[in-house]
Short mmCIF file of C-alpha atoms in Angstrom, two decimals:
data_model
loop_
_atom_site.label_atom_id
_atom_site.label_comp_id
_atom_site.label_asym_id
_atom_site.label_seq_id
_atom_site.Cartn_x
_atom_site.Cartn_y
_atom_site.Cartn_z
CA MET A 1 32.48 -10.59 -5.77
CA ALA A 2 31.83 -9.62 -2.17
CA THR A 3 28.72 -7.80 -1.03
CA LEU A 4 28.90 -4.52 0.85
CA LYS A 5 27.90 -6.30 4.05
CA GLU A 6 30.71 -8.86 3.63
CA PHE A 7 33.14 -6.01 2.94
CA GLU A 8 32.00 -4.24 6.10
CA GLU A 9 32.43 -7.45 8.14
CA ALA A 10 35.95 -7.90 6.75
CA LEU A 11 36.85 -4.33 7.74
CA ARG A 12 35.48 -4.96 11.22
CA GLU A 13 37.47 -8.23 11.56
CA HIS A 14 40.70 -6.48 10.59
CA GLY A 15 40.07 -3.59 12.98
CA MET A 16 39.90 -0.95 10.26
CA HIS A 17 37.78 1.51 12.22
CA MET A 18 38.73 4.53 10.09
CA ALA A 19 37.50 2.76 6.95
CA LEU A 20 34.26 1.82 8.75
CA ALA A 21 33.77 5.45 9.78
CA LEU A 22 34.32 6.56 6.19
CA LEU A 23 31.82 3.96 4.96
CA GLU A 24 29.22 5.23 7.45
CA ARG A 25 29.76 8.85 6.32
CA LEU A 26 29.22 7.78 2.71
CA ARG A 27 25.98 6.05 3.72
CA GLU A 28 24.74 9.17 5.50
CA ARG A 29 25.58 11.32 2.47
CA ASP A 30 23.69 8.89 0.23
CA ARG A 31 20.64 8.99 2.51
CA ALA A 32 20.69 12.80 2.53
CA THR A 33 20.83 13.08 -1.28
CA ARG A 34 18.33 10.32 -2.05
CA THR A 35 15.34 11.71 -3.93
CA VAL A 36 12.91 8.95 -2.93
CA LYS A 37 12.82 8.23 0.77
CA PRO A 38 12.44 4.51 1.51
CA ALA A 39 9.14 3.26 2.99
CA ARG A 40 7.35 6.58 2.38
CA ARG A 41 3.98 6.02 0.73
CA LEU A 42 1.46 8.38 -0.75
CA THR A 43 -2.22 7.86 -1.19
CA GLY A 44 -2.61 6.63 -4.73
CA GLN A 45 -4.28 8.77 -7.34
CA LYS A 46 -6.79 7.51 -9.85
CA MET A 47 -5.07 6.86 -13.16
CA THR A 48 -6.43 9.12 -15.86
CA PRO A 49 -5.32 9.81 -19.44
CA ASP A 50 -4.01 13.22 -18.30
CA LEU A 51 -1.93 11.63 -15.55
CA ALA A 52 -0.64 8.99 -18.00
CA ARG A 53 0.42 11.73 -20.43
CA ALA A 54 2.17 13.57 -17.57
CA ILE A 55 4.04 10.35 -16.72
CA LEU A 56 5.14 9.94 -20.36
CA ASP A 57 6.22 13.59 -20.46
CA LEU A 58 8.30 13.22 -17.29
CA HIS A 59 9.85 10.03 -18.63
CA ALA A 60 10.76 11.63 -21.95
CA SER A 61 11.98 14.99 -20.67
CA THR A 62 13.83 14.08 -17.48
CA GLY A 63 16.27 11.43 -16.38
CA MET A 64 13.97 10.34 -13.55
CA THR A 65 13.57 6.67 -12.73
CA GLN A 66 10.13 5.05 -12.73
CA GLN A 67 10.18 5.03 -8.92
CA GLU A 68 10.94 8.76 -8.79
CA ILE A 69 8.18 9.51 -11.30
CA ALA A 70 5.75 7.38 -9.30
CA PHE A 71 6.63 9.22 -6.11
CA LYS A 72 6.24 12.60 -7.79
CA VAL A 73 2.81 11.95 -9.31
CA GLY A 74 1.43 9.84 -6.45
CA VAL A 75 1.01 6.39 -8.02
CA ASN A 76 2.95 3.17 -7.61
CA GLN A 77 5.88 2.21 -9.81
CA GLY A 78 3.93 -0.61 -11.46
CA ARG A 79 1.42 1.88 -12.89
CA VAL A 80 4.25 4.03 -14.24
CA ASN A 81 5.74 0.94 -15.90
CA GLU A 82 2.37 0.04 -17.47
CA VAL A 83 2.06 3.54 -18.96
CA ILE A 84 5.64 3.67 -20.28
CA LYS A 85 6.02 0.10 -21.56
CA ARG A 86 2.47 -0.83 -22.60
CA GLY A 87 0.76 2.50 -23.27
CA LYS A 88 -2.03 1.78 -20.81
CA TRP A 89 -4.37 4.46 -19.44
CA LEU A 90 -3.84 6.77 -22.43
CA THR A 91 -7.49 6.68 -23.52
CA ASP A 92 -10.77 7.31 -21.72
CA ASP A 93 -12.24 4.01 -22.98
CA PRO A 94 -14.35 2.63 -20.08
CA HIS A 95 -14.16 -0.85 -21.63
CA ALA A 96 -10.35 -0.99 -21.66
CA PRO A 97 -9.09 -3.93 -19.53
CA GLU A 98 -7.36 -1.65 -17.02
CA ALA A 99 -10.51 0.48 -16.57
CA VAL A 100 -12.69 -2.62 -16.08
CA ALA A 101 -10.23 -4.02 -13.51
CA ARG A 102 -10.14 -0.68 -11.68
CA ASP A 103 -13.94 -0.47 -11.56
CA LYS A 104 -14.22 -4.05 -10.23
CA ALA A 105 -11.66 -3.30 -7.53
CA LEU A 106 -13.53 -0.14 -6.52
CA ALA A 107 -16.79 -2.09 -6.36
CA ARG A 108 -15.15 -4.70 -4.09
CA MET A 109 -13.86 -1.93 -1.83
CA ARG A 110 -17.35 -0.43 -1.57
CA GLY A 111 -18.76 -3.85 -0.74
CA ASP A 112 -21.02 -4.05 -3.80
CA PRO A 113 -22.22 -7.60 -4.42
CA ARG A 114 -20.65 -9.32 -7.39
CA PRO A 115 -22.95 -10.54 -10.14
CA ARG A 116 -23.28 -14.29 -9.76
CA LYS A 117 -22.77 -16.61 -12.67
CA ALA A 118 -25.76 -18.70 -13.60
CA SER A 119 -25.66 -22.22 -12.18
CA ARG A 120 -25.18 -25.19 -14.51
CA PRO A 121 -28.83 -26.40 -14.36
CA ALA A 122 -30.09 -22.90 -15.14
CA LYS A 123 -27.74 -22.64 -18.13
CA ALA A 124 -28.81 -26.07 -19.45
CA ALA A 125 -32.50 -25.18 -19.08
CA LYS A 126 -31.93 -21.92 -20.94
CA ARG A 127 -30.12 -23.76 -23.74
CA GLU A 128 -32.95 -26.28 -24.09
CA LYS A 129 -35.53 -23.48 -24.04
CA ASP A 130 -33.64 -21.67 -26.82
CA GLY A 131 -33.74 -24.85 -28.93
CA GLY A 132 -30.14 -25.92 -28.38
CA ALA A 133 -29.20 -29.49 -27.55
CA PRO A 134 -28.53 -30.17 -23.87
CA ARG A 135 -24.88 -30.58 -22.96
CA ARG A 136 -23.64 -34.01 -22.03
CA ALA A 137 -22.11 -34.58 -18.64
CA ALA A 138 -18.33 -34.26 -18.56
CA ASN A 139 -17.82 -37.42 -16.45
CA GLN A 140 -19.57 -39.99 -18.66
CA GLY A 141 -17.18 -42.78 -17.71
CA GLN A 142 -18.19 -42.84 -14.03
CA LEU A 143 -20.72 -45.29 -12.72
CA ALA A 144 -23.34 -44.47 -10.15
CA PHE A 145 -24.66 -46.93 -7.50
CA GLY A 146 -27.93 -47.32 -9.39
CA ASP A 147 -26.12 -48.49 -12.56
CA LEU A 148 -25.09 -51.87 -11.08
#
């Protein structure tokens, strides 16, 4: 099966200028009737349960594609897919994985410092202090210079 570009090249090779003109008119008509303009972006909205319900309503009541719904409500198509396929963002639970990920991303954008994980020696000291046995080193099979 030939692609549209290969078809256009074949028309050009055979000198079929009328067919090429017709093809160009069809392209222009398609561009004029397209509901989502390519490369046009909106500032994303914060996903909320109300917005997720609006997305589900649009999906159920219209024949719009996910991309068209995304363009209409001002989010990206991936978010629309998450709402439709996985039911994400339908609750106000601040501990839901998507809400936690959103809050972490917002904190990174603001430049908030990330909480640091405790270093290994600090964790081992805490374990010993709590009465737990110290962990053994993972690389027990390696020799150090002082061992010889």
